[in-house]
């Protein structure tokens, strides 16, 4: 019975050691979930965990395990204790556990348990030190600047709880099942529109009448802004071809597209203006679009300055005023156009000038044009600091208006015009003439030739 009791004591020591190992594991690795650092490589994680969980009991080279003649108890390798800790006793040809080794008295078992605990504590401390180092290197990530946090319910944006690292260890091992997956989306530029839909065509496809009818039906029936945008872009691209300009009109597409300019969505309005702009190249289409020209003009004037919607509206108005047929529909907005010419940025100025040049080339619009009120700061456009395009456009406007005033005989009726009118600014104040003469020495040869041409007509 003595050896049987000794074998029982050894088994109890093994269980005590396993419990000590589990306590060390909880102290060093079993931290709160909020402070954990998850690794991408699960194989490394499993190796580190198993190194702590595994208990290898070696008492010396050539030691033999004799559990007694009656007991014959041998604990084979890979057997796991039920105390939630895997305890592995390696059984080899020359590595065995002797039950009575070191058990000389009642305190032998306690000494052995202390030695086993010390060994396990050293191993766990080494593992904990490596874990801290990895946490310092890989424990944080960077969010892309000026992007919204991609977290929400699906994934957080806290740097230490995101479940992802800024980098990963290079390893030849294949990645296994991860402990936890992060739903963080990649830090890329988010599109303005996102959605899943089955649009039957690509936006750059050249479509026939049947397919154009399908796109118009989609645009008319859908309330999804994303689908509306794609449909308008598709129609606008197809409207660049003359044969489709007629087809879209014959299919009743102009009212459907024009209906989109009433929406509050600026992106939809911009795409609708672009489509109508391509369609307005056709003379017959202009006769249909003129119904909406006042609405386009009002929206262009009151929308955000220098916005894409404003530029698209100005391009459409410029196309609609290439001929003289519909210019009178916009005469009430002349003061607003000159205000935009002064307030807008470079590109807005260029587009407004093209529009005004269309009006100045029609002598019938001269009286209404020169009688409108304009900001006196408009004279600054004649400064030599502006580039060639700005100077050539403003000189063309002045030249056309000056010619029309002479041809229409308006010079003799100067009393009809106020001091804040375009007539007074260009003709009576004399400031414009001085500015133009100062441009005679401009470095740009093209500008210089234009200046000389204008001066010869004064």
Short mmCIF file of C-alpha atoms in Angstrom, two decimals:
data_model
loop_
_atom_site.label_atom_id
_atom_site.label_comp_id
_atom_site.label_asym_id
_atom_site.label_seq_id
_atom_site.Cartn_x
_atom_site.Cartn_y
_atom_site.Cartn_z
CA UNK A 1 0.00 0.00 0.00
CA UNK A 2 2.97 2.29 0.49
CA UNK A 3 3.85 2.55 -3.18
CA UNK A 4 0.20 2.90 -4.12
CA UNK A 5 -0.07 5.81 -1.74
CA UNK A 6 3.08 7.34 -3.21
CA UNK A 7 1.58 7.05 -6.72
CA UNK A 8 -1.51 8.81 -5.48
CA UNK A 9 0.61 11.58 -4.03
CA UNK A 10 2.41 12.00 -7.35
CA UNK A 11 -0.93 12.27 -9.15
CA UNK A 12 -2.05 14.85 -6.61
CA UNK A 13 1.18 16.78 -7.22
CA UNK A 14 0.56 16.76 -10.93
CA UNK A 15 -2.92 18.17 -10.39
CA UNK A 16 -1.54 20.85 -8.05
CA UNK A 17 1.08 21.79 -10.62
CA UNK A 18 -1.56 21.99 -13.32
CA UNK A 19 -3.63 24.25 -11.11
CA UNK A 20 -0.61 26.46 -10.50
CA UNK A 21 -0.02 26.62 -14.26
CA UNK A 22 -3.61 27.67 -14.81
CA UNK A 23 -3.28 30.41 -12.16
CA UNK A 24 -0.15 31.75 -13.81
CA UNK A 25 -1.93 31.66 -17.16
CA UNK A 26 -4.82 33.66 -15.77
CA UNK A 27 -2.46 36.21 -14.20
CA UNK A 28 -0.35 36.76 -17.30
CA UNK A 29 -2.55 35.98 -20.32
CA UNK A 30 -6.13 35.82 -19.15
CA UNK A 31 -6.65 39.55 -19.07
CA UNK A 32 -9.85 41.35 -19.64
CA UNK A 33 -11.12 41.19 -23.22
CA UNK A 34 -10.91 44.97 -23.57
CA UNK A 35 -7.09 44.85 -23.10
CA UNK A 36 -6.40 41.85 -25.35
CA UNK A 37 -4.32 42.16 -28.49
CA UNK A 38 -5.46 39.68 -31.09
CA UNK A 39 -2.93 38.34 -33.49
CA UNK A 40 -3.55 37.69 -37.13
CA UNK A 41 -1.50 34.50 -37.04
CA UNK A 42 -3.51 31.97 -35.04
CA UNK A 43 -0.75 29.36 -35.24
CA UNK A 44 1.60 31.58 -33.19
CA UNK A 45 -1.18 32.19 -30.68
CA UNK A 46 -1.88 28.49 -30.29
CA UNK A 47 1.81 27.71 -29.83
CA UNK A 48 2.17 30.31 -27.12
CA UNK A 49 -0.97 29.13 -25.33
CA UNK A 50 -0.01 25.49 -25.57
CA UNK A 51 3.49 26.20 -24.27
CA UNK A 52 1.94 27.57 -21.12
CA UNK A 53 -0.74 24.91 -20.84
CA UNK A 54 1.59 21.99 -21.42
CA UNK A 55 3.33 20.66 -18.33
CA UNK A 56 6.29 18.49 -19.01
CA UNK A 57 7.56 16.71 -15.95
CA UNK A 58 11.12 15.53 -16.22
CA UNK A 59 12.94 14.30 -13.12
CA UNK A 60 16.24 13.34 -14.71
CA UNK A 61 17.82 11.37 -17.45
CA UNK A 62 17.23 7.66 -17.28
CA UNK A 63 14.56 7.92 -14.54
CA UNK A 64 11.97 5.14 -14.42
CA UNK A 65 8.35 5.24 -13.41
CA UNK A 66 7.38 2.51 -10.93
CA UNK A 67 3.93 3.05 -9.54
CA UNK A 68 3.96 -0.22 -7.61
CA UNK A 69 3.34 -3.80 -8.52
CA UNK A 70 -0.34 -3.65 -7.66
CA UNK A 71 -1.08 -0.25 -9.12
CA UNK A 72 0.85 -0.32 -12.41
CA UNK A 73 -0.34 3.22 -13.00
CA UNK A 74 1.19 4.97 -15.94
CA UNK A 75 0.00 8.33 -17.20
CA UNK A 76 0.42 8.35 -20.98
CA UNK A 77 1.27 11.45 -23.06
CA UNK A 78 -1.44 13.68 -24.52
CA UNK A 79 -3.96 12.88 -21.73
CA UNK A 80 -5.78 16.01 -20.51
CA UNK A 81 -6.90 16.77 -16.96
CA UNK A 82 -10.50 17.87 -16.57
CA UNK A 83 -9.54 21.03 -14.70
CA UNK A 84 -9.71 22.98 -18.01
CA UNK A 85 -5.94 22.69 -18.40
CA UNK A 86 -4.13 20.24 -20.71
CA UNK A 87 -1.46 18.45 -18.78
CA UNK A 88 0.85 16.43 -20.94
CA UNK A 89 3.25 13.90 -19.54
CA UNK A 90 5.73 12.87 -22.18
CA UNK A 91 6.49 9.21 -22.14
CA UNK A 92 9.68 8.25 -23.99
CA UNK A 93 12.26 5.55 -23.92
CA UNK A 94 14.45 7.37 -21.44
CA UNK A 95 12.10 9.99 -19.93
CA UNK A 96 9.70 8.61 -17.29
CA UNK A 97 8.35 9.70 -13.94
CA UNK A 98 9.45 7.86 -10.85
CA UNK A 99 6.90 8.07 -8.16
CA UNK A 100 9.17 7.75 -5.20
CA UNK A 101 11.96 10.06 -6.48
CA UNK A 102 12.57 12.81 -4.01
CA UNK A 103 9.86 11.54 -1.65
CA UNK A 104 11.88 10.79 1.47
CA UNK A 105 9.51 12.30 3.96
CA UNK A 106 6.17 14.02 4.31
CA UNK A 107 7.66 17.33 3.00
CA UNK A 108 9.04 15.82 -0.24
CA UNK A 109 5.82 16.25 -2.15
CA UNK A 110 5.56 19.89 -1.11
CA UNK A 111 9.12 20.60 -2.24
CA UNK A 112 8.45 19.00 -5.58
CA UNK A 113 5.29 21.04 -6.09
CA UNK A 114 7.19 24.25 -5.27
CA UNK A 115 9.93 23.39 -7.76
CA UNK A 116 7.34 22.64 -10.45
CA UNK A 117 5.53 25.90 -9.70
CA UNK A 118 8.79 27.88 -9.95
CA UNK A 119 9.56 26.34 -13.34
CA UNK A 120 6.11 27.08 -14.65
CA UNK A 121 6.29 30.63 -13.31
CA UNK A 122 9.56 31.30 -15.16
CA UNK A 123 8.09 29.98 -18.42
CA UNK A 124 4.98 32.08 -18.02
CA UNK A 125 7.03 35.21 -17.23
CA UNK A 126 9.02 34.72 -20.41
CA UNK A 127 5.83 34.36 -22.43
CA UNK A 128 4.33 37.43 -20.78
CA UNK A 129 7.37 39.54 -21.60
CA UNK A 130 7.15 38.60 -25.27
CA UNK A 131 3.44 39.35 -25.29
CA UNK A 132 4.02 42.83 -23.94
CA UNK A 133 6.58 43.57 -26.60
CA UNK A 134 4.25 42.48 -29.38
CA UNK A 135 1.48 44.58 -27.93
CA UNK A 136 3.68 47.65 -28.04
CA UNK A 137 4.57 47.12 -31.69
CA UNK A 138 1.29 45.97 -33.14
CA UNK A 139 -1.32 47.15 -30.64
CA UNK A 140 -2.44 50.30 -32.49
CA UNK A 141 -3.72 51.21 -35.92
CA UNK A 142 -4.26 54.49 -37.77
CA UNK A 143 -7.53 55.68 -39.21
CA UNK A 144 -7.38 57.53 -42.50
CA UNK A 145 -7.65 61.29 -41.89
CA UNK A 146 -10.87 63.15 -42.70
CA UNK A 147 -12.83 59.89 -43.05
CA UNK A 148 -15.84 59.00 -40.91
CA UNK A 149 -15.34 56.31 -38.35
CA UNK A 150 -16.24 53.03 -40.07
CA UNK A 151 -17.35 51.50 -36.78
CA UNK A 152 -20.85 51.87 -35.48
CA UNK A 153 -22.47 48.62 -34.53
CA UNK A 154 -20.42 46.55 -36.92
CA UNK A 155 -16.97 47.54 -35.64
CA UNK A 156 -15.49 50.08 -33.33
CA UNK A 157 -12.93 52.73 -34.08
CA UNK A 158 -11.02 52.49 -30.78
CA UNK A 159 -7.38 51.82 -31.66
CA UNK A 160 -6.87 48.98 -29.16
CA UNK A 161 -10.24 47.29 -29.61
CA UNK A 162 -10.52 47.21 -33.34
CA UNK A 163 -9.39 43.62 -33.73
CA UNK A 164 -6.84 44.61 -36.33
CA UNK A 165 -3.23 45.68 -36.29
CA UNK A 166 -1.28 48.13 -38.36
CA UNK A 167 1.11 45.38 -39.37
CA UNK A 168 1.41 41.60 -39.12
CA UNK A 169 4.23 39.19 -38.50
CA UNK A 170 5.58 37.49 -41.55
CA UNK A 171 5.32 33.75 -41.25
CA UNK A 172 5.42 30.85 -43.63
CA UNK A 173 2.55 29.16 -41.81
CA UNK A 174 -0.95 29.28 -43.17
CA UNK A 175 -3.46 31.34 -41.23
CA UNK A 176 -6.00 29.37 -39.29
CA UNK A 177 -9.25 30.26 -37.63
CA UNK A 178 -8.89 33.63 -35.94
CA UNK A 179 -10.05 34.28 -32.43
CA UNK A 180 -12.18 37.22 -33.42
CA UNK A 181 -12.85 38.98 -36.69
CA UNK A 182 -13.06 42.73 -37.06
CA UNK A 183 -15.70 44.24 -39.30
CA UNK A 184 -13.61 47.35 -39.91
CA UNK A 185 -13.76 48.44 -43.52
CA UNK A 186 -10.54 49.39 -45.32
CA UNK A 187 -9.50 53.03 -44.98
CA UNK A 188 -10.33 54.08 -48.51
CA UNK A 189 -12.24 57.01 -49.97
CA UNK A 190 -15.94 56.39 -49.54
CA UNK A 191 -18.09 57.11 -52.59
CA UNK A 192 -20.84 59.67 -52.36
CA UNK A 193 -23.36 57.11 -53.54
CA UNK A 194 -23.44 53.48 -52.50
CA UNK A 195 -26.00 50.85 -53.22
CA UNK A 196 -26.72 47.51 -54.79
CA UNK A 197 -28.87 47.41 -57.85
CA UNK A 198 -29.05 45.65 -61.17
CA UNK A 199 -28.62 48.35 -63.79
CA UNK A 200 -28.76 46.67 -67.20
CA UNK A 201 -26.12 48.81 -68.95
CA UNK A 202 -22.81 50.48 -68.43
CA UNK A 203 -22.82 54.27 -68.39
CA UNK A 204 -20.60 54.46 -71.48
CA UNK A 205 -22.59 51.99 -73.59
CA UNK A 206 -23.91 53.32 -76.89
CA UNK A 207 -27.54 52.26 -76.85
CA UNK A 208 -30.22 51.86 -79.46
CA UNK A 209 -33.79 53.09 -79.28
CA UNK A 210 -35.07 50.00 -77.45
CA UNK A 211 -32.39 50.20 -74.78
CA UNK A 212 -32.83 53.95 -74.41
CA UNK A 213 -36.51 53.36 -73.77
CA UNK A 214 -35.60 50.93 -70.97
CA UNK A 215 -33.28 53.48 -69.37
CA UNK A 216 -35.96 56.18 -69.57
CA UNK A 217 -38.46 53.82 -67.93
CA UNK A 218 -35.98 53.10 -65.13
CA UNK A 219 -35.39 56.83 -64.61
CA UNK A 220 -39.10 57.60 -64.56
CA UNK A 221 -40.10 54.84 -62.15
CA UNK A 222 -37.17 54.76 -59.71
CA UNK A 223 -37.00 56.85 -56.56
CA UNK A 224 -33.47 55.73 -55.72
CA UNK A 225 -31.06 58.68 -56.18
CA UNK A 226 -28.22 56.36 -57.09
CA UNK A 227 -30.19 54.70 -59.90
CA UNK A 228 -31.41 58.09 -61.09
CA UNK A 229 -27.85 59.37 -61.24
CA UNK A 230 -26.59 56.38 -63.24
CA UNK A 231 -29.55 56.59 -65.64
CA UNK A 232 -28.97 60.32 -66.22
CA UNK A 233 -25.26 59.81 -66.86
CA UNK A 234 -26.06 57.00 -69.31
CA UNK A 235 -28.57 59.20 -71.16
CA UNK A 236 -26.19 62.16 -71.14
CA UNK A 237 -23.38 60.11 -72.67
CA UNK A 238 -25.69 58.78 -75.36
CA UNK A 239 -26.99 62.29 -76.05
CA UNK A 240 -23.52 63.23 -77.24
CA UNK A 241 -24.33 61.37 -80.49
CA UNK A 242 -26.61 63.09 -82.98
CA UNK A 243 -28.64 59.97 -83.81
CA UNK A 244 -29.46 59.46 -80.13
CA UNK A 245 -30.39 63.13 -79.69
CA UNK A 246 -33.30 62.58 -82.03
CA UNK A 247 -34.12 59.17 -80.55
CA UNK A 248 -34.38 60.46 -76.98
CA UNK A 249 -36.67 63.30 -78.10
CA UNK A 250 -38.90 60.94 -80.11
CA UNK A 251 -39.12 58.55 -77.15
CA UNK A 252 -40.44 61.35 -74.95
CA UNK A 253 -37.26 61.52 -72.91
CA UNK A 254 -36.92 65.30 -72.63
CA UNK A 255 -39.78 65.79 -70.12
CA UNK A 256 -38.53 62.81 -68.09
CA UNK A 257 -35.01 64.25 -67.86
CA UNK A 258 -36.27 67.80 -67.24
CA UNK A 259 -38.37 66.52 -64.35
CA UNK A 260 -35.15 65.70 -62.50
CA UNK A 261 -34.12 69.37 -62.29
CA UNK A 262 -36.90 69.91 -59.75
CA UNK A 263 -35.32 67.58 -57.22
CA UNK A 264 -33.47 68.95 -54.21
CA UNK A 265 -30.53 66.63 -54.74
CA UNK A 266 -27.72 68.73 -56.28
CA UNK A 267 -26.04 65.70 -57.86
CA UNK A 268 -29.23 64.72 -59.67
CA UNK A 269 -29.75 68.29 -60.88
CA UNK A 270 -26.19 68.47 -62.16
CA UNK A 271 -26.52 65.22 -64.14
CA UNK A 272 -29.88 66.36 -65.53
CA UNK A 273 -28.34 69.66 -66.69
CA UNK A 274 -25.47 67.80 -68.33
CA UNK A 275 -27.87 65.52 -70.22
CA UNK A 276 -29.99 68.48 -71.35
CA UNK A 277 -26.84 70.33 -72.35
CA UNK A 278 -25.86 67.56 -74.77
CA UNK A 279 -29.40 67.34 -76.07
CA UNK A 280 -29.59 71.12 -76.62
CA UNK A 281 -27.06 70.91 -79.46
CA UNK A 282 -29.97 69.72 -81.57
CA UNK A 283 -32.15 72.62 -82.83
CA UNK A 284 -35.38 70.65 -82.47
CA UNK A 285 -34.47 69.72 -78.91
CA UNK A 286 -33.93 73.39 -78.08
CA UNK A 287 -37.55 74.04 -78.98
CA UNK A 288 -38.57 71.55 -76.28
CA UNK A 289 -36.01 72.61 -73.68
CA UNK A 290 -37.00 76.30 -73.87
CA UNK A 291 -39.98 75.43 -71.66
CA UNK A 292 -37.60 74.82 -68.77
CA UNK A 293 -35.03 77.55 -69.45
CA UNK A 294 -36.44 80.01 -66.92
CA UNK A 295 -36.38 77.39 -64.20
CA UNK A 296 -32.80 76.50 -65.10
CA UNK A 297 -31.80 80.16 -65.00
CA UNK A 298 -33.35 80.76 -61.58
CA UNK A 299 -31.75 77.67 -60.10
CA UNK A 300 -28.36 78.57 -61.57
CA UNK A 301 -28.44 82.05 -60.05
CA UNK A 302 -29.56 81.08 -56.53
CA UNK A 303 -27.62 77.83 -56.07
CA UNK A 304 -24.31 77.70 -54.24
CA UNK A 305 -21.65 79.92 -55.82
CA UNK A 306 -19.08 78.10 -57.98
CA UNK A 307 -20.78 74.75 -57.40
CA UNK A 308 -20.96 71.95 -59.95
CA UNK A 309 -24.70 72.55 -60.32
CA UNK A 310 -24.08 76.19 -61.17
CA UNK A 311 -21.43 75.35 -63.76
CA UNK A 312 -23.70 72.74 -65.38
CA UNK A 313 -26.58 75.23 -65.50
CA UNK A 314 -24.36 77.93 -67.04
CA UNK A 315 -23.19 75.53 -69.75
CA UNK A 316 -26.79 74.68 -70.61
CA UNK A 317 -27.75 78.37 -70.77
CA UNK A 318 -24.74 79.10 -72.97
CA UNK A 319 -25.81 76.42 -75.44
CA UNK A 320 -29.38 77.68 -75.44
CA UNK A 321 -28.24 81.24 -76.27
CA UNK A 322 -25.96 80.35 -79.17
CA UNK A 323 -28.84 81.34 -81.45
CA UNK A 324 -31.01 84.43 -81.01
CA UNK A 325 -34.31 82.56 -80.67
CA UNK A 326 -34.47 82.18 -76.89
CA UNK A 327 -32.21 84.94 -75.55
CA UNK A 328 -35.14 87.18 -74.65
CA UNK A 329 -36.27 84.55 -72.12
CA UNK A 330 -33.23 85.35 -69.98
CA UNK A 331 -33.12 89.16 -70.21
CA UNK A 332 -34.53 89.57 -66.69
CA UNK A 333 -31.42 87.85 -65.27
CA UNK A 334 -28.79 90.20 -66.76
CA UNK A 335 -27.97 91.89 -63.40
CA UNK A 336 -27.54 88.47 -61.80
CA UNK A 337 -25.16 87.35 -64.54
CA UNK A 338 -22.94 90.41 -64.04
CA UNK A 339 -22.98 89.84 -60.28
CA UNK A 340 -21.80 86.28 -60.84
CA UNK A 341 -19.14 87.60 -63.19
CA UNK A 342 -17.70 89.67 -60.36
CA UNK A 343 -18.21 87.21 -57.46
CA UNK A 344 -17.45 83.87 -59.11
CA UNK A 345 -14.11 82.11 -59.27
CA UNK A 346 -11.99 81.84 -62.39
CA UNK A 347 -14.03 79.07 -64.03
CA UNK A 348 -17.34 80.72 -63.24
CA UNK A 349 -16.05 83.97 -64.72
CA UNK A 350 -15.02 82.21 -67.93
CA UNK A 351 -18.42 80.51 -68.33
CA UNK A 352 -20.38 83.69 -67.53
CA UNK A 353 -18.33 85.62 -70.07
CA UNK A 354 -19.17 83.09 -72.77
CA UNK A 355 -22.84 83.50 -71.94
CA UNK A 356 -22.67 87.30 -72.00
CA UNK A 357 -20.76 87.27 -75.29
CA UNK A 358 -23.71 85.40 -76.83
CA UNK A 359 -26.00 88.26 -75.78
CA UNK A 360 -23.62 90.97 -77.03
CA UNK A 361 -23.57 89.40 -80.48
CA UNK A 362 -27.30 89.99 -80.82
CA UNK A 363 -27.94 93.72 -81.49
CA UNK A 364 -31.57 93.29 -80.49
CA UNK A 365 -30.49 92.65 -76.88
CA UNK A 366 -28.23 95.72 -76.62
CA UNK A 367 -30.65 98.14 -74.93
CA UNK A 368 -31.67 95.68 -72.24
CA UNK A 369 -28.05 94.68 -71.75
CA UNK A 370 -26.54 98.15 -71.29
CA UNK A 371 -29.40 99.40 -69.13
CA UNK A 372 -28.97 96.72 -66.43
CA UNK A 373 -27.23 97.59 -63.17
CA UNK A 374 -23.72 96.21 -62.75
CA UNK A 375 -21.21 96.40 -59.86
CA UNK A 376 -18.59 99.11 -60.34
CA UNK A 377 -15.91 96.60 -59.32
CA UNK A 378 -16.42 94.96 -62.69
CA UNK A 379 -13.80 97.37 -64.00
CA UNK A 380 -11.13 95.29 -62.22
CA UNK A 381 -11.43 92.64 -64.94
CA UNK A 382 -9.42 94.95 -67.21
CA UNK A 383 -6.34 94.68 -64.98
CA UNK A 384 -3.27 93.21 -66.60
CA UNK A 385 -2.88 90.65 -63.78
CA UNK A 386 -5.58 88.48 -65.33
CA UNK A 387 -4.57 85.79 -67.78
CA UNK A 388 -5.13 85.80 -71.52
CA UNK A 389 -8.57 84.15 -71.58
CA UNK A 390 -10.12 86.52 -69.07
CA UNK A 391 -8.70 89.59 -70.81
CA UNK A 392 -9.70 88.44 -74.30
CA UNK A 393 -13.26 87.72 -73.17
CA UNK A 394 -13.78 91.02 -71.35
CA UNK A 395 -12.29 92.92 -74.30
CA UNK A 396 -14.67 91.09 -76.65
CA UNK A 397 -17.65 92.04 -74.47
CA UNK A 398 -16.56 95.68 -74.48
CA UNK A 399 -15.95 95.65 -78.24
CA UNK A 400 -19.33 94.12 -79.07
CA UNK A 401 -21.24 96.46 -76.78
CA UNK A 402 -19.40 99.50 -78.11
CA UNK A 403 -20.19 98.47 -81.70
CA UNK A 404 -23.86 97.84 -80.87
CA UNK A 405 -24.23 101.20 -79.15
CA UNK A 406 -23.00 102.90 -82.30
CA UNK A 407 -25.10 100.77 -84.64
CA UNK A 408 -28.28 101.15 -82.59
CA UNK A 409 -27.80 104.89 -82.07
CA UNK A 410 -27.90 104.62 -78.28
CA UNK A 411 -25.09 107.12 -77.74
CA UNK A 412 -27.50 110.02 -78.21
CA UNK A 413 -29.93 108.68 -75.59
CA UNK A 414 -27.43 108.48 -72.72
CA UNK A 415 -29.88 110.17 -70.36
CA UNK A 416 -31.96 107.02 -70.32
CA UNK A 417 -29.27 105.12 -68.45
CA UNK A 418 -28.38 105.45 -64.77
CA UNK A 419 -24.91 105.92 -63.37
CA UNK A 420 -24.91 102.30 -62.14
CA UNK A 421 -25.70 100.89 -65.58
CA UNK A 422 -23.37 99.03 -67.88
CA UNK A 423 -23.73 101.86 -70.40
CA UNK A 424 -22.26 104.40 -67.97
CA UNK A 425 -19.45 102.06 -66.89
CA UNK A 426 -18.34 101.23 -70.43
CA UNK A 427 -19.11 104.45 -72.28
CA UNK A 428 -19.44 107.50 -70.06
CA UNK A 429 -17.08 107.04 -67.15
CA UNK A 430 -13.96 106.84 -69.28
CA UNK A 431 -12.39 104.41 -66.77
CA UNK A 432 -12.65 101.45 -69.14
CA UNK A 433 -10.85 103.32 -71.90
CA UNK A 434 -7.98 104.14 -69.55
CA UNK A 435 -7.73 100.53 -68.44
CA UNK A 436 -7.72 99.30 -72.03
CA UNK A 437 -4.99 101.74 -73.03
CA UNK A 438 -2.88 100.48 -70.12
CA UNK A 439 -3.12 96.99 -71.63
CA UNK A 440 -1.46 98.17 -74.84
CA UNK A 441 1.93 97.25 -73.34
CA UNK A 442 0.83 93.81 -72.20
CA UNK A 443 3.41 91.04 -72.44
CA UNK A 444 1.03 88.71 -74.28
CA UNK A 445 1.08 89.42 -78.00
CA UNK A 446 -2.47 88.14 -78.55
CA UNK A 447 -3.83 90.44 -75.86
CA UNK A 448 -1.86 93.35 -77.29
CA UNK A 449 -3.33 92.79 -80.78
CA UNK A 450 -6.85 92.61 -79.33
CA UNK A 451 -6.30 95.85 -77.41
CA UNK A 452 -5.11 97.66 -80.52
CA UNK A 453 -8.17 96.42 -82.44
CA UNK A 454 -10.53 97.73 -79.75
CA UNK A 455 -8.76 101.11 -79.51
CA UNK A 456 -9.04 101.71 -83.25
CA UNK A 457 -12.85 101.48 -82.96
CA UNK A 458 -13.22 104.09 -80.23
#
